[in-house]
Short mmCIF file of C-alpha atoms and ligand atoms in Angstrom, two decimals:
data_model
loop_
_atom_site.label_atom_id
_atom_site.label_comp_id
_atom_site.label_asym_id
_atom_site.label_seq_id
_atom_site.Cartn_x
_atom_site.Cartn_y
_atom_site.Cartn_z
CA UNK A 141 106.14 129.39 70.10
CA UNK A 142 107.93 129.59 73.46
CA UNK A 143 106.35 127.91 76.49
CA UNK A 144 103.68 129.92 78.28
CA UNK A 145 105.67 129.72 81.54
CA UNK A 146 108.27 132.03 79.99
CA UNK A 147 105.91 134.99 80.25
CA UNK A 148 105.08 134.49 83.94
CA UNK A 149 108.02 136.66 85.14
CA UNK A 150 107.03 139.36 82.63
CA UNK A 151 103.52 139.71 84.07
CA UNK A 152 104.73 142.05 86.81
CA UNK A 153 105.32 144.95 84.37
CA UNK A 154 102.03 146.76 83.55
CA UNK A 155 101.19 146.66 79.83
CA UNK A 156 98.41 147.34 77.35
CA UNK A 157 96.85 143.96 76.68
CA UNK A 158 94.14 142.79 74.29
CA UNK A 159 92.44 139.44 74.81
CA UNK A 160 90.49 137.90 71.97
CA UNK A 161 88.61 134.70 71.18
CA UNK A 162 86.99 132.85 68.26
CA UNK A 163 84.03 134.29 66.38
CA UNK A 164 80.53 133.66 67.79
CA UNK A 165 82.05 132.97 71.21
CA UNK A 166 80.67 130.16 73.36
CA UNK A 167 80.81 129.98 77.18
CA UNK A 168 84.41 128.71 77.08
CA UNK A 169 85.71 131.40 74.73
CA UNK A 170 83.97 134.25 76.57
CA UNK A 171 84.40 132.81 80.09
CA UNK A 172 88.12 132.13 79.75
CA UNK A 173 88.74 135.55 78.15
CA UNK A 174 86.85 137.45 80.84
CA UNK A 175 88.46 135.47 83.67
CA UNK A 176 91.92 136.24 82.30
CA UNK A 177 90.98 139.87 81.80
CA UNK A 178 89.81 140.21 85.43
CA UNK A 179 93.09 138.71 86.69
CA UNK A 180 95.35 140.78 84.42
CA UNK A 181 93.48 143.96 85.41
CA UNK A 182 94.06 143.12 89.07
CA UNK A 183 97.77 142.84 88.24
CA UNK A 184 97.71 146.43 86.99
CA UNK A 185 97.53 145.88 83.24
CA UNK A 186 95.23 147.87 80.97
CA UNK A 187 93.08 145.19 79.37
CA UNK A 188 90.57 145.25 76.51
CA UNK A 189 88.58 142.17 75.47
CA UNK A 190 87.53 141.98 71.81
CA UNK A 191 85.14 139.47 70.31
CA UNK A 192 85.35 139.06 66.50
CA UNK A 193 81.53 139.03 66.31
CA UNK A 194 78.51 139.46 68.56
CA UNK A 195 77.72 136.86 71.22
CA UNK A 196 74.60 135.13 72.59
CA UNK A 197 72.42 136.82 75.21
CA UNK A 198 73.08 133.93 77.61
CA UNK A 199 76.67 135.20 78.00
CA UNK A 200 75.70 138.76 78.87
CA UNK A 201 75.53 138.11 82.64
CA UNK A 202 79.25 137.38 82.79
CA UNK A 203 81.27 139.81 84.90
CA UNK A 204 82.92 142.22 82.46
CA UNK A 205 80.80 141.19 79.44
CA UNK A 206 79.44 144.72 79.07
CA UNK A 207 82.90 146.06 78.31
CA UNK A 208 83.71 143.54 75.56
CA UNK A 209 84.20 145.19 72.15
CA UNK A 210 82.35 143.62 69.21
CA UNK A 211 84.79 143.87 66.28
CA UNK A 212 82.03 143.89 63.67
CA UNK A 213 80.01 146.57 65.44
CA UNK A 214 82.89 148.79 66.70
CA UNK A 215 85.73 148.20 64.30
CA UNK A 216 87.52 151.53 64.83
CA UNK A 217 87.53 151.18 68.60
CA UNK A 218 88.75 147.60 68.32
CA UNK A 219 91.46 148.49 65.81
CA UNK A 220 92.68 151.30 68.07
CA UNK A 221 92.94 148.88 70.98
CA UNK A 222 94.79 146.38 68.78
CA UNK A 223 97.19 149.06 67.49
CA UNK A 224 97.98 150.10 71.07
CA UNK A 225 98.39 146.54 72.37
CA UNK A 226 101.78 145.42 73.61
CA UNK A 227 100.49 141.91 74.20
CA UNK A 228 97.72 139.99 72.49
CA UNK A 229 96.23 136.90 74.15
CA UNK A 230 94.37 134.55 71.78
CA UNK A 231 92.06 132.23 73.66
CA UNK A 232 90.10 129.16 72.59
CA UNK A 233 91.11 129.12 68.92
CA UNK A 234 93.95 127.52 67.01
CA UNK A 235 94.26 129.60 63.84
CA UNK A 236 93.80 133.30 63.11
CA UNK A 237 91.11 132.66 60.48
CA UNK A 238 88.82 131.60 63.34
CA UNK A 239 88.49 135.32 64.13
CA UNK A 240 86.79 135.97 60.77
CA UNK A 241 87.16 139.63 59.65
CA UNK A 242 89.65 140.34 62.44
CA UNK A 243 92.19 137.77 61.22
CA UNK A 244 94.03 140.14 58.86
CA UNK A 245 94.44 142.77 61.57
CA UNK A 246 95.70 140.20 64.09
CA UNK A 247 98.30 138.99 61.60
CA UNK A 248 99.41 142.56 60.83
CA UNK A 249 99.91 143.98 64.31
CA UNK A 250 103.37 143.79 65.68
CA UNK A 251 103.06 142.85 69.34
CA UNK A 252 103.76 139.86 71.53
CA UNK A 253 101.16 137.19 70.70
CA UNK A 254 100.21 134.54 73.22
CA UNK A 255 98.07 131.45 72.57
CA UNK A 256 96.06 129.52 75.16
CA UNK A 257 94.00 126.84 73.43
CA UNK A 258 92.91 123.22 73.30
CA UNK A 259 92.00 122.71 69.61
CA UNK A 260 93.86 120.32 67.30
CA UNK A 261 96.55 121.54 64.86
CA UNK A 262 97.40 125.00 66.28
CA UNK A 263 99.03 127.58 64.01
CA UNK A 264 102.05 127.76 66.34
CA UNK A 265 104.15 129.93 64.01
CA UNK A 266 101.70 132.82 64.50
CA UNK A 267 102.46 133.08 68.25
CA UNK A 268 105.46 134.11 70.34
CA UNK A 269 104.41 132.30 73.51
CA UNK A 270 101.70 129.87 74.30
CA UNK A 271 100.25 126.57 75.24
CA UNK A 272 98.20 124.23 73.12
CA UNK A 273 96.95 121.12 74.90
CA UNK A 274 94.26 119.13 73.14
CA UNK A 275 93.79 116.93 76.22
CA UNK A 276 92.38 119.84 78.22
CA UNK A 277 88.64 119.95 78.81
CA UNK A 278 88.38 123.65 78.10
CA UNK A 279 90.37 126.81 77.67
CA UNK A 280 88.90 127.85 81.03
CA UNK A 281 90.78 124.95 82.64
CA UNK A 282 93.98 126.20 80.95
CA UNK A 283 93.39 129.77 82.16
CA UNK A 284 92.97 128.38 85.68
CA UNK A 285 96.35 126.64 85.24
CA UNK A 286 97.82 129.92 83.95
CA UNK A 287 96.54 131.86 86.97
CA UNK A 288 97.80 129.30 89.47
CA UNK A 289 101.05 128.65 87.57
CA UNK A 290 101.88 132.35 87.55
CA UNK A 291 101.37 132.53 91.31
CA UNK A 292 98.10 134.44 91.24
CA UNK A 293 95.63 131.96 92.72
CA UNK A 294 94.86 134.42 95.53
CA UNK A 295 93.38 136.82 92.92
CA UNK A 296 90.60 134.39 91.99
CA UNK A 297 87.33 135.75 93.35
CA UNK A 298 83.69 134.84 92.78
CA UNK A 299 83.58 136.71 89.45
CA UNK A 300 86.65 134.97 88.07
CA UNK A 301 85.35 131.63 89.38
CA UNK A 302 81.96 132.13 87.66
CA UNK A 303 83.59 132.86 84.31
CA UNK A 304 85.90 129.83 84.56
CA UNK A 305 83.09 127.56 85.68
CA UNK A 306 80.91 128.67 82.75
CA UNK A 307 83.73 127.74 80.35
CA UNK A 308 84.23 124.37 82.02
CA UNK A 309 80.59 123.32 82.02
CA UNK A 310 80.13 124.65 78.48
CA UNK A 311 82.93 122.59 77.00
CA UNK A 312 82.49 119.46 79.13
CA UNK A 313 78.72 119.28 78.57
CA UNK A 314 78.37 119.76 82.33
CA UNK A 315 81.09 117.19 83.16
CA UNK A 316 80.00 114.40 80.79
CA UNK A 317 82.51 114.50 77.91
CA UNK A 318 85.59 112.25 78.11
CA UNK A 319 88.05 115.15 78.60
CA UNK A 320 86.50 115.78 82.03
CA UNK A 321 89.43 114.63 84.15
CA UNK A 322 89.64 114.28 87.90
CA UNK A 323 91.59 117.52 87.83
CA UNK A 324 88.60 119.33 86.33
CA UNK A 325 86.54 118.29 89.36
CA UNK A 326 89.37 119.38 91.66
CA UNK A 327 89.45 122.79 89.98
CA UNK A 328 85.71 123.18 90.54
CA UNK A 329 86.23 122.31 94.21
CA UNK A 330 88.80 125.15 94.41
CA UNK A 331 86.41 127.51 92.61
CA UNK A 332 83.68 126.66 95.15
CA UNK A 333 86.10 127.71 97.91
CA UNK A 334 86.46 131.05 96.09
CA UNK A 335 82.71 131.66 96.36
CA UNK A 336 81.41 130.11 93.12
CA UNK A 337 77.62 129.78 93.07
CA UNK A 338 77.46 126.97 90.52
CA UNK A 339 73.69 126.62 90.21
CA UNK A 340 73.40 130.32 89.34
CA UNK A 341 75.82 129.83 86.46
CA UNK A 342 73.77 126.88 85.14
CA UNK A 343 70.63 129.02 85.29
CA UNK A 344 72.31 131.90 83.46
CA UNK A 345 73.52 129.62 80.68
CA UNK A 346 70.71 127.11 80.30
CA UNK A 347 67.49 128.59 81.69
CA UNK A 348 67.69 131.92 79.98
CA UNK A 349 65.93 131.54 76.63
CA UNK A 350 62.73 132.82 75.06
CA UNK A 351 59.72 130.63 74.27
CA UNK A 352 60.50 130.94 70.55
CA UNK A 353 63.67 128.91 70.98
CA UNK A 354 61.90 125.93 72.55
CA UNK A 355 59.23 125.99 69.81
CA UNK A 356 62.05 126.17 67.25
CA UNK A 357 63.74 123.07 68.73
CA UNK A 358 60.44 121.17 68.65
CA UNK A 359 59.98 122.09 65.00
CA UNK A 360 63.54 121.14 64.07
CA UNK A 361 63.44 117.74 65.76
CA UNK A 362 60.11 116.94 64.14
CA UNK A 363 60.73 118.21 60.63
CA UNK A 364 64.44 118.74 59.99
CA UNK A 365 66.17 115.73 61.55
CA UNK A 366 67.07 112.70 59.44
CA UNK A 367 68.50 109.49 60.87
CA UNK A 368 70.67 107.17 58.77
CA UNK A 369 70.71 103.96 60.82
CA UNK A 370 72.87 102.22 58.21
CA UNK A 371 75.66 104.69 59.03
CA UNK A 372 74.79 105.24 62.73
CA UNK A 373 74.57 108.89 61.77
CA UNK A 374 72.14 111.79 61.81
CA UNK A 375 71.64 115.08 60.04
CA UNK A 376 69.80 118.26 60.95
CA UNK A 377 69.58 120.78 58.10
CA UNK A 378 68.05 124.14 58.95
CA UNK A 379 66.84 126.39 56.13
CA UNK A 380 66.89 130.17 56.46
CA UNK A 381 63.08 130.28 56.54
CA UNK A 382 63.07 128.45 59.91
CA UNK A 383 65.48 131.01 61.38
CA UNK A 384 63.14 133.81 60.36
CA UNK A 385 59.93 132.08 61.40
CA UNK A 386 61.12 131.47 64.97
CA UNK A 387 63.15 134.69 65.38
CA UNK A 388 66.27 132.63 65.95
CA UNK A 389 69.02 134.69 67.57
CA UNK A 390 72.76 134.19 68.08
CA UNK A 391 73.19 131.24 70.44
CA UNK A 392 69.70 129.78 69.97
CA UNK A 393 71.08 126.88 67.91
CA UNK A 394 73.79 126.04 70.49
CA UNK A 395 73.50 122.42 71.62
CA UNK A 396 71.01 121.35 68.94
CA UNK A 397 73.62 119.14 67.30
CA UNK A 398 73.75 116.97 70.43
CA UNK A 399 70.12 115.82 70.34
CA UNK A 400 70.55 113.03 67.74
CA UNK A 401 73.33 111.49 69.84
CA UNK A 402 70.72 110.66 72.49
CA UNK A 403 69.29 108.05 70.08
CA UNK A 404 70.59 104.52 70.73
CA UNK A 405 73.49 103.63 68.45
CA UNK A 406 73.95 107.05 66.83
CA UNK A 407 77.68 107.88 66.68
CA UNK A 408 77.78 110.92 64.42
CA UNK A 409 75.59 113.99 64.27
CA UNK A 410 75.88 116.77 61.69
CA UNK A 411 74.01 120.06 61.91
CA UNK A 412 74.03 122.56 59.08
CA UNK A 413 72.52 126.02 59.21
CA UNK A 414 71.86 128.15 56.16
CA UNK A 415 73.49 131.43 57.20
CA UNK A 416 73.62 134.42 54.88
CA UNK A 417 77.32 134.22 54.12
CA UNK A 418 77.83 130.42 54.32
CA UNK A 419 76.40 127.09 55.33
CA UNK A 420 77.77 126.53 58.85
CA UNK A 421 78.35 122.93 59.96
CA UNK A 422 78.68 121.50 63.46
CA UNK A 423 79.72 117.90 64.04
CA UNK A 424 79.61 115.80 67.19
CA UNK A 425 80.57 112.17 67.64
CA UNK A 426 80.68 109.51 70.29
CA UNK A 427 83.56 107.08 70.75
CA UNK A 428 86.18 106.54 68.05
CA UNK A 429 84.80 108.52 65.10
CA UNK A 430 87.10 111.53 64.54
CA UNK A 431 85.05 114.58 63.52
CA UNK A 432 88.11 116.86 63.51
CA UNK A 433 89.45 114.93 60.51
CA UNK A 434 85.95 114.63 59.02
CA UNK A 435 85.37 118.41 59.19
CA UNK A 436 88.82 119.12 57.75
CA UNK A 437 88.45 116.65 54.88
CA UNK A 438 84.94 117.51 53.71
CA UNK A 439 83.87 120.87 55.16
CA UNK A 440 86.86 123.18 55.41
CA UNK A 441 86.83 123.11 59.22
CA UNK A 442 88.29 121.37 62.24
CA UNK A 443 88.13 121.37 66.03
CA UNK A 444 88.36 118.43 68.40
CA UNK A 445 88.13 114.64 68.03
CA UNK A 446 84.47 114.49 69.16
CA UNK A 447 83.33 118.08 68.42
CA UNK A 448 84.12 120.13 65.36
CA UNK A 449 82.76 122.65 62.91
CA UNK A 450 83.09 123.61 59.27
CA UNK A 451 81.54 125.59 56.44
CA UNK A 452 80.50 125.40 52.82
CA UNK A 453 79.88 127.99 50.12
CA UNK A 454 77.45 125.59 48.35
CA UNK A 455 73.68 125.73 48.66
CA UNK A 456 72.06 123.95 51.60
CA UNK A 457 70.89 121.18 49.28
CA UNK A 458 74.35 120.65 47.79
CA UNK A 459 76.17 120.62 51.11
CA UNK A 460 73.62 118.11 52.46
CA UNK A 461 74.39 115.89 49.44
CA UNK A 462 78.10 116.23 50.22
CA UNK A 463 77.41 115.09 53.80
CA UNK A 464 75.49 112.04 52.61
CA UNK A 465 78.32 111.14 50.23
CA UNK A 466 80.83 111.57 53.06
CA UNK A 467 78.75 109.17 55.18
CA UNK A 468 79.02 106.55 52.42
CA UNK A 469 82.79 107.04 52.21
CA UNK A 470 83.09 106.66 56.01
CA UNK A 471 80.72 103.70 56.31
CA UNK A 472 83.31 101.33 57.77
CA UNK A 473 84.54 103.85 60.40
CA UNK A 474 80.95 104.48 61.47
CA UNK A 475 80.17 100.82 62.25
P1 LIG B 105 80.66 124.41 67.04
O1 LIG B 105 79.95 123.26 66.44
O2 LIG B 105 80.23 124.66 68.46
O3 LIG B 105 80.68 125.60 66.16
O4 LIG B 105 82.19 123.97 67.13
C1 LIG B 105 82.58 122.81 67.81
C2 LIG B 105 84.04 122.90 68.18
O5 LIG B 105 84.82 122.96 66.99
C3 LIG B 105 84.39 124.16 68.94
O6 LIG B 105 85.41 123.86 69.84
C4 LIG B 105 84.86 125.10 67.89
O7 LIG B 105 85.76 126.03 68.41
C5 LIG B 105 85.53 124.16 66.89
N1 LIG B 105 85.39 124.64 65.52
C6 LIG B 105 84.27 125.03 64.89
N2 LIG B 105 84.54 125.39 63.61
C7 LIG B 105 85.87 125.22 63.45
C8 LIG B 105 86.77 125.42 62.35
O8 LIG B 105 86.39 125.82 61.25
N3 LIG B 105 88.08 125.14 62.58
C9 LIG B 105 88.53 124.68 63.79
N4 LIG B 105 89.83 124.43 63.92
N5 LIG B 105 87.72 124.49 64.83
C10 LIG B 105 86.40 124.74 64.68
MN1 LIG B 106 86.86 125.62 74.16
#
């Protein structure tokens, strides 16, 4: 993978570009992709944004979100765009399998592939150009660097700023996680100068749910959360019946995994949801417990040091047992 800077001089020639992100995109994946798409369009490129799956309603306000192609819902249209692409930008994921059913197609197409990402262990061989920096708060921060580095800061407008800010607050937990550097705050200051209305973005992302979701959270915290004080760890296991009962929609479970970490002394939180095709795990930790390694070792996943995800083909009950066994094996690291 050649350094990302090597493509800056090539940006002046208009091309067909596809930008894509990880499945079930979060504010960082969608925000960074849309911000980059707005900038590349202004530079005269023909840009399509493809998401491997659908996305939560709380991302639908983002400038350009209406034009994003859902690979699962519009596969032919997406494949046509991918076949025509001269360049493919892959944002906010480290390995092609993170794009689910789209992974095979991405591997097959013969175009210039560019990575911009901050997850651990990137599949560098799959990309021609790129940057992987696990110290970065968010891919949105890296897209900001890309825009400024390529000499296009003047193209940042309120729309671009809103998308980037959404990615930054999404991945930094609104500026609280350790990767929130002074530079992140400086970037936000620049985005404010470009017209960013930050409180509007917070409202769009966090005050935009239905009553069902709040009732669902109440139910989950009361009935589905277990605390293991001997391991400083917690578990939330959500059966399919809860998803049906509360009409849980894409994005409604976002952030749930963080609640147990608000309990004194809890260092590790695991959330598992019984989805049709798999049991989907999310892990969050505080301090020196590495959930990237934990997710890789036990749950076929990965991510960052303090935030990761994984999956299991076992039943909910079995995968919960596997988690409890993993807690025992990690007892000393969890003290
Ligand atoms: P979430 O719990 O929100 O699904 O994921 C937490 C973080 O870990 C996100 O940055 C997400 O992109 C990453 N992540 C989730 N699942 C996986 C996985 O299977 N592999 C890798 N490498 N990263 C993951
Ligand atoms: Mn991210």
